[in-house]
mmCIF file of C-alpha atoms in Angstrom:
data_model
loop_
_atom_site.group_PDB
_atom_site.id
_atom_site.type_symbol
_atom_site.label_atom_id
_atom_site.label_comp_id
_atom_site.label_asym_id
_atom_site.label_seq_id
_atom_site.Cartn_x
_atom_site.Cartn_y
_atom_site.Cartn_z
ATOM 1 C CA MET A 1 -2.845 -27.838 0.073
ATOM 2 C CA ILE A 2 -2.495 -26.222 -3.362
ATOM 3 C CA ASP A 3 -4.159 -22.819 -3.148
ATOM 4 C CA LEU A 4 -5.641 -21.644 -6.459
ATOM 5 C CA ARG A 5 -8.256 -19.281 -5.032
ATOM 6 C CA SER A 6 -6.382 -16.152 -6.104
ATOM 7 C CA ASP A 7 -2.935 -14.824 -6.947
ATOM 8 C CA THR A 8 -3.265 -12.631 -3.848
ATOM 9 C CA VAL A 9 -2.362 -15.610 -1.620
ATOM 10 C CA THR A 10 1.341 -15.529 -2.551
ATOM 11 C CA ARG A 11 3.939 -15.136 0.183
ATOM 12 C CA PRO A 12 7.183 -13.152 -0.057
ATOM 13 C CA SER A 13 10.155 -15.209 -1.190
ATOM 14 C CA GLU A 14 13.361 -15.263 0.834
ATOM 15 C CA GLY A 15 14.962 -12.867 -1.635
ATOM 16 C CA MET A 16 12.034 -10.487 -1.343
ATOM 17 C CA ARG A 17 12.138 -10.644 2.461
ATOM 18 C CA ALA A 18 15.842 -9.812 2.383
ATOM 19 C CA ALA A 19 15.175 -6.797 0.145
ATOM 20 C CA MET A 20 12.447 -5.625 2.509
ATOM 21 C CA ALA A 21 14.711 -5.961 5.539
ATOM 22 C CA ALA A 22 17.464 -3.963 3.849
ATOM 23 C CA ALA A 23 15.225 -1.149 2.551
ATOM 24 C CA GLU A 24 16.181 2.447 3.250
ATOM 25 C CA VAL A 25 13.135 4.173 4.741
ATOM 26 C CA GLY A 26 11.752 7.554 5.733
ATOM 27 C CA ASP A 27 8.369 9.099 6.524
ATOM 28 C CA ASP A 28 6.337 8.837 3.324
ATOM 29 C CA VAL A 29 3.553 11.138 4.557
ATOM 30 C CA TYR A 30 6.241 13.826 4.432
ATOM 31 C CA GLY A 31 7.374 12.449 1.068
ATOM 32 C CA GLU A 32 10.678 11.372 2.613
ATOM 33 C CA ASP A 33 10.832 7.632 1.999
ATOM 34 C CA PRO A 34 13.495 7.160 -0.685
ATOM 35 C CA THR A 35 12.492 3.575 -1.532
ATOM 36 C CA VAL A 36 8.878 4.583 -2.119
ATOM 37 C CA THR A 37 9.949 7.566 -4.210
ATOM 38 C CA ALA A 38 12.180 5.400 -6.379
ATOM 39 C CA LEU A 39 9.436 2.824 -6.932
ATOM 40 C CA GLN A 40 6.933 5.521 -7.866
ATOM 41 C CA GLU A 41 9.327 7.034 -10.376
ATOM 42 C CA ARG A 42 10.124 3.604 -11.814
ATOM 43 C CA VAL A 43 6.496 2.583 -12.338
ATOM 44 C CA ALA A 44 5.504 5.969 -13.754
ATOM 45 C CA GLY A 45 8.350 5.623 -16.245
ATOM 46 C CA LEU A 46 7.377 2.086 -17.196
ATOM 47 C CA LEU A 47 3.853 3.251 -18.021
ATOM 48 C CA GLY A 48 4.914 6.471 -19.720
ATOM 49 C CA HIS A 49 3.267 8.886 -17.275
ATOM 50 C CA GLU A 50 4.533 11.785 -15.201
ATOM 51 C CA ALA A 51 4.031 10.432 -11.713
ATOM 52 C CA ALA A 52 2.781 7.585 -9.525
ATOM 53 C CA LEU A 53 1.575 7.134 -5.957
ATOM 54 C CA PHE A 54 2.073 4.025 -3.814
ATOM 55 C CA MET A 55 -1.219 2.797 -2.352
ATOM 56 C CA PRO A 56 -2.015 0.183 0.284
ATOM 57 C CA THR A 57 -4.693 -1.468 -1.873
ATOM 58 C CA GLY A 58 -5.882 -1.747 -5.450
ATOM 59 C CA SER A 59 -9.388 -0.695 -4.464
ATOM 60 C CA MET A 60 -8.125 2.579 -2.985
ATOM 61 C CA SER A 61 -6.034 3.146 -6.081
ATOM 62 C CA ASN A 62 -9.042 2.587 -8.345
ATOM 63 C CA VAL A 63 -11.329 4.810 -6.256
ATOM 64 C CA LEU A 64 -8.889 7.718 -6.351
ATOM 65 C CA ALA A 65 -8.021 7.164 -10.016
ATOM 66 C CA VAL A 66 -11.674 7.251 -11.076
ATOM 67 C CA ARG A 67 -12.331 10.162 -8.714
ATOM 68 C CA SER A 68 -9.699 12.188 -10.591
ATOM 69 C CA LEU A 69 -11.906 11.975 -13.687
ATOM 70 C CA VAL A 70 -15.486 11.807 -12.364
ATOM 71 C CA GLY A 71 -17.145 14.182 -9.924
ATOM 72 C CA PRO A 72 -20.284 13.876 -7.783
ATOM 73 C CA GLY A 73 -23.379 13.325 -9.898
ATOM 74 C CA GLU A 74 -21.361 12.339 -12.979
ATOM 75 C CA GLU A 75 -20.946 8.824 -14.360
ATOM 76 C CA VAL A 76 -18.307 6.349 -15.411
ATOM 77 C CA LEU A 77 -19.058 3.673 -18.011
ATOM 78 C CA CYS A 78 -17.578 0.195 -17.577
ATOM 79 C CA GLU A 79 -18.243 -3.472 -18.391
ATOM 80 C CA SER A 80 -20.896 -5.018 -16.146
ATOM 81 C CA SER A 81 -18.553 -7.470 -14.396
ATOM 82 C CA ALA A 82 -15.680 -5.014 -14.006
ATOM 83 C CA HIS A 83 -13.933 -5.021 -10.650
ATOM 84 C CA ILE A 84 -14.840 -1.383 -9.956
ATOM 85 C CA ALA A 85 -18.535 -2.208 -10.397
ATOM 86 C CA ARG A 86 -18.677 -5.609 -8.770
ATOM 87 C CA ALA A 87 -15.944 -6.084 -6.199
ATOM 88 C CA GLU A 88 -15.162 -2.762 -4.513
ATOM 89 C CA LEU A 89 -18.220 -2.681 -2.223
ATOM 90 C CA GLY A 90 -19.742 0.402 -3.829
ATOM 91 C CA ALA A 91 -16.766 2.501 -2.735
ATOM 92 C CA HIS A 92 -16.890 4.750 -5.786
ATOM 93 C CA GLY A 93 -20.415 5.910 -5.072
ATOM 94 C CA ALA A 94 -19.829 6.034 -1.325
ATOM 95 C CA TYR A 95 -16.715 8.213 -1.515
ATOM 96 C CA THR A 96 -17.199 10.152 -4.741
ATOM 97 C CA GLY A 97 -20.949 10.365 -5.272
ATOM 98 C CA LEU A 98 -20.613 9.170 -8.862
ATOM 99 C CA THR A 99 -22.871 6.754 -10.713
ATOM 100 C CA MET A 100 -22.083 3.921 -13.123
ATOM 101 C CA ARG A 101 -23.680 2.500 -16.230
ATOM 102 C CA THR A 102 -22.430 -0.634 -17.893
ATOM 103 C CA TRP A 103 -22.224 -2.619 -21.093
ATOM 104 C CA THR A 104 -21.993 -6.414 -21.074
ATOM 105 C CA HIS A 105 -19.569 -8.603 -22.978
ATOM 106 C CA PRO A 106 -19.203 -12.373 -22.432
ATOM 107 C CA ARG A 107 -15.409 -12.024 -22.212
ATOM 108 C CA GLY A 108 -15.362 -8.664 -20.477
ATOM 109 C CA LEU A 109 -14.045 -6.830 -23.517
ATOM 110 C CA VAL A 110 -14.570 -3.262 -24.644
ATOM 111 C CA ASP A 111 -17.574 -2.996 -26.951
ATOM 112 C CA LEU A 112 -17.079 0.285 -28.790
ATOM 113 C CA ASP A 113 -20.552 0.298 -30.295
ATOM 114 C CA ALA A 114 -22.084 -0.225 -26.853
ATOM 115 C CA VAL A 115 -19.918 2.543 -25.393
ATOM 116 C CA ARG A 116 -21.024 4.935 -28.107
ATOM 117 C CA GLY A 117 -24.646 3.979 -27.462
ATOM 118 C CA LEU A 118 -24.357 4.576 -23.730
ATOM 119 C CA PHE A 119 -22.280 7.742 -23.841
ATOM 120 C CA ALA A 120 -24.154 10.796 -22.581
ATOM 121 C CA PRO A 121 -22.736 14.256 -23.318
ATOM 122 C CA ASP A 122 -23.793 17.246 -21.240
ATOM 123 C CA LEU A 123 -27.508 17.466 -22.040
ATOM 124 C CA GLY A 124 -28.432 20.021 -19.425
ATOM 125 C CA PRO A 125 -30.002 19.638 -15.979
ATOM 126 C CA PHE A 126 -32.004 16.461 -16.674
ATOM 127 C CA PHE A 127 -29.362 13.845 -17.530
ATOM 128 C CA VAL A 128 -26.225 12.434 -15.930
ATOM 129 C CA ARG A 129 -23.098 13.358 -17.878
ATOM 130 C CA THR A 130 -20.590 10.674 -18.837
ATOM 131 C CA ALA A 131 -17.243 11.873 -17.506
ATOM 132 C CA ALA A 132 -15.082 8.778 -17.937
ATOM 133 C CA LEU A 133 -14.719 5.329 -19.464
ATOM 134 C CA SER A 134 -13.133 2.532 -17.422
ATOM 135 C CA VAL A 135 -11.450 -0.600 -18.753
ATOM 136 C CA GLU A 136 -10.079 -3.611 -16.860
ATOM 137 C CA ASN A 137 -7.019 -5.308 -18.365
ATOM 138 C CA THR A 138 -6.748 -8.179 -17.774
ATOM 139 C CA HIS A 139 -10.389 -8.766 -16.923
ATOM 140 C CA ASN A 140 -10.656 -10.716 -13.687
ATOM 141 C CA PHE A 141 -14.166 -12.179 -13.658
ATOM 142 C CA ALA A 142 -14.140 -12.895 -17.397
ATOM 143 C CA GLY A 143 -11.178 -15.240 -16.917
ATOM 144 C CA GLY A 144 -8.096 -13.071 -17.271
ATOM 145 C CA THR A 145 -8.934 -11.912 -20.785
ATOM 146 C CA ILE A 146 -6.721 -9.327 -22.469
ATOM 147 C CA GLN A 147 -8.103 -6.132 -24.003
ATOM 148 C CA PRO A 148 -6.687 -5.794 -27.557
ATOM 149 C CA ILE A 149 -4.350 -2.804 -27.746
ATOM 150 C CA GLU A 150 -5.946 -1.638 -31.011
ATOM 151 C CA VAL A 151 -9.353 -1.403 -29.322
ATOM 152 C CA LEU A 152 -7.880 0.458 -26.351
ATOM 153 C CA ARG A 153 -6.373 2.975 -28.755
ATOM 154 C CA GLU A 154 -9.727 3.421 -30.462
ATOM 155 C CA LEU A 155 -11.414 3.933 -27.099
ATOM 156 C CA LYS A 156 -8.869 6.576 -26.120
ATOM 157 C CA ALA A 157 -9.388 8.381 -29.421
ATOM 158 C CA TYR A 158 -13.163 8.332 -28.898
ATOM 159 C CA ALA A 159 -12.729 9.654 -25.369
ATOM 160 C CA GLY A 160 -10.599 12.466 -26.727
ATOM 161 C CA GLU A 161 -13.323 13.399 -29.205
ATOM 162 C CA THR A 162 -15.995 13.462 -26.496
ATOM 163 C CA GLY A 163 -13.984 15.059 -23.705
ATOM 164 C CA ALA A 164 -14.187 12.012 -21.431
ATOM 165 C CA GLY A 165 -11.314 10.613 -19.426
ATOM 166 C CA VAL A 166 -10.109 7.004 -19.514
ATOM 167 C CA HIS A 167 -9.298 4.902 -16.448
ATOM 168 C CA LEU A 168 -7.374 1.663 -16.847
ATOM 169 C CA ASP A 169 -7.755 -0.842 -14.024
ATOM 170 C CA GLY A 170 -4.486 -2.614 -14.699
ATOM 171 C CA ALA A 171 -4.332 -4.720 -11.557
ATOM 172 C CA ARG A 172 -3.018 -7.528 -13.768
ATOM 173 C CA LEU A 173 -1.653 -5.376 -16.578
ATOM 174 C CA TRP A 174 1.696 -7.097 -16.047
ATOM 175 C CA ASN A 175 0.078 -10.350 -17.219
ATOM 176 C CA ALA A 176 -1.251 -8.692 -20.368
ATOM 177 C CA HIS A 177 2.195 -7.251 -21.089
ATOM 178 C CA VAL A 178 3.957 -10.603 -20.710
ATOM 179 C CA ALA A 179 1.320 -12.521 -22.691
ATOM 180 C CA THR A 180 1.229 -10.121 -25.648
ATOM 181 C CA GLY A 181 4.632 -8.445 -25.670
ATOM 182 C CA VAL A 182 2.908 -5.044 -25.882
ATOM 183 C CA PRO A 183 5.170 -2.568 -24.037
ATOM 184 C CA LEU A 184 3.797 -1.209 -20.780
ATOM 185 C CA ASP A 185 4.066 2.390 -21.961
ATOM 186 C CA GLU A 186 1.856 1.587 -24.964
ATOM 187 C CA TYR A 187 -0.821 0.344 -22.585
ATOM 188 C CA GLY A 188 -0.225 3.413 -20.429
ATOM 189 C CA ALA A 189 -0.771 5.707 -23.402
ATOM 190 C CA THR A 190 -4.350 4.439 -23.771
ATOM 191 C CA ALA A 191 -5.490 5.941 -20.440
ATOM 192 C CA ASP A 192 -5.343 9.146 -18.431
ATOM 193 C CA VAL A 193 -4.991 7.289 -15.136
ATOM 194 C CA VAL A 194 -3.844 3.722 -14.491
ATOM 195 C CA SER A 195 -3.907 1.467 -11.441
ATOM 196 C CA VAL A 196 -1.425 -1.405 -11.236
ATOM 197 C CA CYS A 197 -1.112 -4.001 -8.477
ATOM 198 C CA LEU A 198 2.048 -5.499 -6.977
ATOM 199 C CA SER A 199 0.411 -8.046 -4.659
ATOM 200 C CA LYS A 200 -1.140 -10.367 -7.245
ATOM 201 C CA GLY A 201 0.978 -12.129 -9.869
ATOM 202 C CA LEU A 202 4.112 -10.208 -8.943
ATOM 203 C CA GLY A 203 3.959 -11.678 -5.448
ATOM 204 C CA ALA A 204 4.527 -8.632 -3.227
ATOM 205 C CA PRO A 205 2.663 -8.789 0.097
ATOM 206 C CA VAL A 206 1.002 -5.367 -0.202
ATOM 207 C CA GLY A 207 0.668 -2.503 -2.613
ATOM 208 C CA SER A 208 -0.694 -0.895 -5.756
ATOM 209 C CA LEU A 209 0.167 2.290 -7.593
ATOM 210 C CA LEU A 210 -1.942 5.028 -9.129
ATOM 211 C CA VAL A 211 -0.224 6.405 -12.230
ATOM 212 C CA GLY A 212 -1.083 9.628 -14.045
ATOM 213 C CA SER A 213 -0.185 13.287 -14.341
ATOM 214 C CA ALA A 214 1.687 15.122 -11.605
ATOM 215 C CA ASP A 215 -1.456 17.093 -10.760
ATOM 216 C CA VAL A 216 -3.609 13.960 -10.464
ATOM 217 C CA VAL A 217 -1.040 12.294 -8.219
ATOM 218 C CA ALA A 218 -0.690 15.384 -6.017
ATOM 219 C CA GLU A 219 -4.443 15.482 -5.399
ATOM 220 C CA ALA A 220 -4.581 11.717 -4.894
ATOM 221 C CA ARG A 221 -1.905 12.033 -2.209
ATOM 222 C CA VAL A 222 -4.215 14.355 -0.264
ATOM 223 C CA TRP A 223 -7.172 12.008 -0.701
ATOM 224 C CA ARG A 224 -5.100 8.977 0.249
ATOM 225 C CA LYS A 225 -4.390 10.650 3.600
ATOM 226 C CA ARG A 226 -8.019 11.722 3.940
ATOM 227 C CA MET A 227 -9.121 8.095 3.500
ATOM 228 C CA GLY A 228 -6.660 6.833 6.095
ATOM 229 C CA GLY A 229 -4.095 5.569 3.609
ATOM 230 C CA GLY A 230 -1.172 7.775 4.603
ATOM 231 C CA MET A 231 1.707 5.455 5.481
ATOM 232 C CA ARG A 232 4.959 6.191 7.264
ATOM 233 C CA GLN A 233 8.139 4.091 6.837
ATOM 234 C CA VAL A 234 6.541 2.131 4.016
ATOM 235 C CA GLY A 235 9.769 1.592 2.083
ATOM 236 C CA VAL A 236 9.857 -1.927 3.506
ATOM 237 C CA LEU A 237 6.791 -2.652 1.353
ATOM 238 C CA ALA A 238 7.916 -0.632 -1.655
ATOM 239 C CA ALA A 239 11.138 -2.665 -1.656
ATOM 240 C CA ALA A 240 9.046 -5.803 -2.121
ATOM 241 C CA GLY A 241 7.428 -4.256 -5.187
ATOM 242 C CA ASP A 242 10.789 -3.237 -6.598
ATOM 243 C CA TYR A 243 12.119 -6.761 -6.071
ATOM 244 C CA ALA A 244 9.027 -8.185 -7.750
ATOM 245 C CA LEU A 245 9.569 -6.076 -10.855
ATOM 246 C CA ASP A 246 13.171 -7.252 -11.012
ATOM 247 C CA HIS A 247 12.522 -10.967 -10.441
ATOM 248 C CA HIS A 248 8.868 -11.904 -10.927
ATOM 249 C CA LEU A 249 7.693 -10.143 -14.078
ATOM 250 C CA GLU A 250 8.842 -12.364 -16.931
ATOM 251 C CA ARG A 251 8.053 -15.548 -14.991
ATOM 252 C CA LEU A 252 4.332 -14.698 -15.273
ATOM 253 C CA ALA A 253 4.522 -16.737 -18.497
ATOM 254 C CA ASP A 254 4.866 -19.834 -16.288
ATOM 255 C CA ASP A 255 1.577 -19.009 -14.573
ATOM 256 C CA HIS A 256 -0.102 -18.672 -17.959
ATOM 257 C CA ALA A 257 1.164 -22.100 -19.027
ATOM 258 C CA HIS A 258 -0.054 -23.643 -15.764
ATOM 259 C CA ALA A 259 -3.483 -22.075 -16.263
ATOM 260 C CA ARG A 260 -3.782 -23.623 -19.730
ATOM 261 C CA LEU A 261 -2.866 -27.008 -18.262
ATOM 262 C CA LEU A 262 -5.596 -26.672 -15.647
ATOM 263 C CA ALA A 263 -8.125 -25.482 -18.213
ATOM 264 C CA GLU A 264 -7.534 -28.564 -20.346
ATOM 265 C CA ALA A 265 -7.927 -30.808 -17.293
ATOM 266 C CA CYS A 266 -11.255 -29.083 -16.600
ATOM 267 C CA GLY A 267 -12.543 -29.798 -20.097
ATOM 268 C CA LEU A 268 -11.985 -26.305 -21.499
ATOM 269 C CA ASP A 269 -10.121 -25.252 -24.622
ATOM 270 C CA PRO A 270 -6.733 -24.076 -23.318
ATOM 271 C CA ALA A 271 -6.447 -21.704 -26.271
ATOM 272 C CA GLY A 272 -9.210 -19.648 -24.648
ATOM 273 C CA VAL A 273 -7.099 -19.026 -21.524
ATOM 274 C CA GLU A 274 -4.963 -15.960 -22.181
ATOM 275 C CA THR A 275 -3.289 -15.413 -18.821
ATOM 276 C CA ASN A 276 -3.462 -16.930 -15.321
ATOM 277 C CA ILE A 277 -7.206 -17.236 -14.632
ATOM 278 C CA VAL A 278 -9.570 -20.087 -15.495
ATOM 279 C CA VAL A 279 -13.319 -19.648 -15.034
ATOM 280 C CA LEU A 280 -15.727 -22.603 -14.992
ATOM 281 C CA ASP A 281 -19.491 -22.331 -15.384
ATOM 282 C CA ARG A 282 -20.879 -25.026 -13.078
ATOM 283 C CA PRO A 283 -24.369 -25.299 -11.560
ATOM 284 C CA ASP A 284 -22.716 -27.219 -8.695
ATOM 285 C CA ALA A 285 -20.008 -24.602 -8.114
ATOM 286 C CA ALA A 286 -20.112 -24.767 -4.310
ATOM 287 C CA THR A 287 -19.905 -28.571 -4.396
ATOM 288 C CA VAL A 288 -16.904 -28.457 -6.736
ATOM 289 C CA VAL A 289 -15.103 -26.135 -4.313
ATOM 290 C CA GLU A 290 -15.894 -28.419 -1.367
ATOM 291 C CA ARG A 291 -14.804 -31.623 -3.128
ATOM 292 C CA ALA A 292 -11.591 -30.079 -4.466
ATOM 293 C CA ALA A 293 -10.641 -28.829 -0.996
ATOM 294 C CA ALA A 294 -11.208 -32.297 0.442
ATOM 295 C CA GLU A 295 -8.595 -33.598 -2.003
ATOM 296 C CA GLY A 296 -6.055 -30.848 -1.382
ATOM 297 C CA VAL A 297 -6.869 -28.112 -3.918
ATOM 298 C CA ARG A 298 -8.429 -24.786 -2.991
ATOM 299 C CA VAL A 299 -10.471 -23.021 -5.663
ATOM 300 C CA ALA A 300 -13.119 -20.331 -5.193
ATOM 301 C CA THR A 301 -16.630 -19.415 -6.236
ATOM 302 C CA VAL A 302 -17.062 -15.901 -7.634
ATOM 303 C CA GLY A 303 -20.747 -16.338 -8.431
ATOM 304 C CA PRO A 304 -23.572 -18.814 -7.789
ATOM 305 C CA ARG A 305 -22.385 -21.033 -10.639
ATOM 306 C CA THR A 306 -18.888 -19.762 -11.304
ATOM 307 C CA VAL A 307 -15.655 -21.396 -10.144
ATOM 308 C CA ARG A 308 -12.417 -19.426 -10.482
ATOM 309 C CA ILE A 309 -8.956 -20.980 -10.615
ATOM 310 C CA VAL A 310 -5.915 -18.699 -10.468
ATOM 311 C CA THR A 311 -2.271 -19.679 -10.898
ATOM 312 C CA HIS A 312 0.621 -17.797 -9.306
ATOM 313 C CA LEU A 313 4.289 -18.005 -8.352
ATOM 314 C CA ASP A 314 3.678 -20.241 -5.333
ATOM 315 C CA VAL A 315 2.254 -22.948 -7.637
ATOM 316 C CA SER A 316 5.040 -25.018 -9.187
ATOM 317 C CA SER A 317 4.768 -27.112 -12.335
ATOM 318 C CA ALA A 318 4.437 -30.205 -10.139
ATOM 319 C CA ASP A 319 1.658 -28.490 -8.153
ATOM 320 C CA ALA A 320 -0.163 -27.567 -11.366
ATOM 321 C CA GLU A 321 0.028 -31.133 -12.656
ATOM 322 C CA ARG A 322 -1.256 -32.550 -9.368
ATOM 323 C CA ALA A 323 -4.056 -29.983 -9.213
ATOM 324 C CA ALA A 324 -5.010 -30.773 -12.807
ATOM 325 C CA SER A 325 -5.349 -34.463 -11.958
ATOM 326 C CA ILE A 326 -7.466 -33.730 -8.875
ATOM 327 C CA LEU A 327 -9.735 -31.207 -10.599
ATOM 328 C CA SER A 328 -10.270 -33.540 -13.564
ATOM 329 C CA ARG A 329 -11.390 -36.266 -11.177
ATOM 330 C CA VAL A 330 -13.591 -33.934 -9.106
ATOM 331 C CA LEU A 331 -15.339 -32.475 -12.155
ATOM 332 C CA SER A 332 -16.047 -35.876 -13.692
ATOM 333 C CA SER A 333 -17.433 -37.433 -10.524
#
């Protein structure tokens, strides 16, 4: 079975398992796990920020990152199909008491005119104040699209003028970096807080990091514990992330090539696939998923008429070619 449902289905390689087994550990709730500390310092440096905090999940990282910018009764603006709005089970409102308003773009991109139209300064006791702007890069449900760095810089400048903060949901920021060549610290400079994930394209079994100022990270550490996310000898997981950065970053380009191959087999223009996600608009989405599985390829629905196909390091070139042949046949039948 070739599993293309998500890049979260990857399994640790033998080299990664060896690194995990050999990791030096300590109690991270006390701040004493040296492997976690080293990973946090490494990722903060890569993104050009002061500090980082290892998190068990990307959703927790996003919730605490947005919470650092938006208080109860304030709002964050984001694209309507952004992960924080659509796929985190309302956690932001449940934990923080914030609200969201959204703009819509067919490829999930930042629409500066729409942001300016939605933005609400402090207008007194009758209106919700916009406290932050959130961007997802790459954009999951729009098909792994990349936010142009020039637009992100413009958004950050606008936020600076208005006093709003910027959150970057960079779960797959590594893919954007490899696809464009834009340095990670240049992406990091476009946001006040960033979330990055290790357990998607990089292939670690668990883990994300919240990246920002030392003060933001210190407060997030308290809230991580408050939400049940305090972890003890977690260096065995941090070691997997460190190994992934050493061995699995540049190879993301292979996943992007495989995604373009699959897109072409599905009747799409491969030039429109920027990273490792292919999205199909099909009225028979559930049937496509069922037929593909019967022939040995797992894909997923992420909407009533939306099929998502995601490549990753456990899908070889031979797997991609076989999946392309099967999906072409399924979609034409």
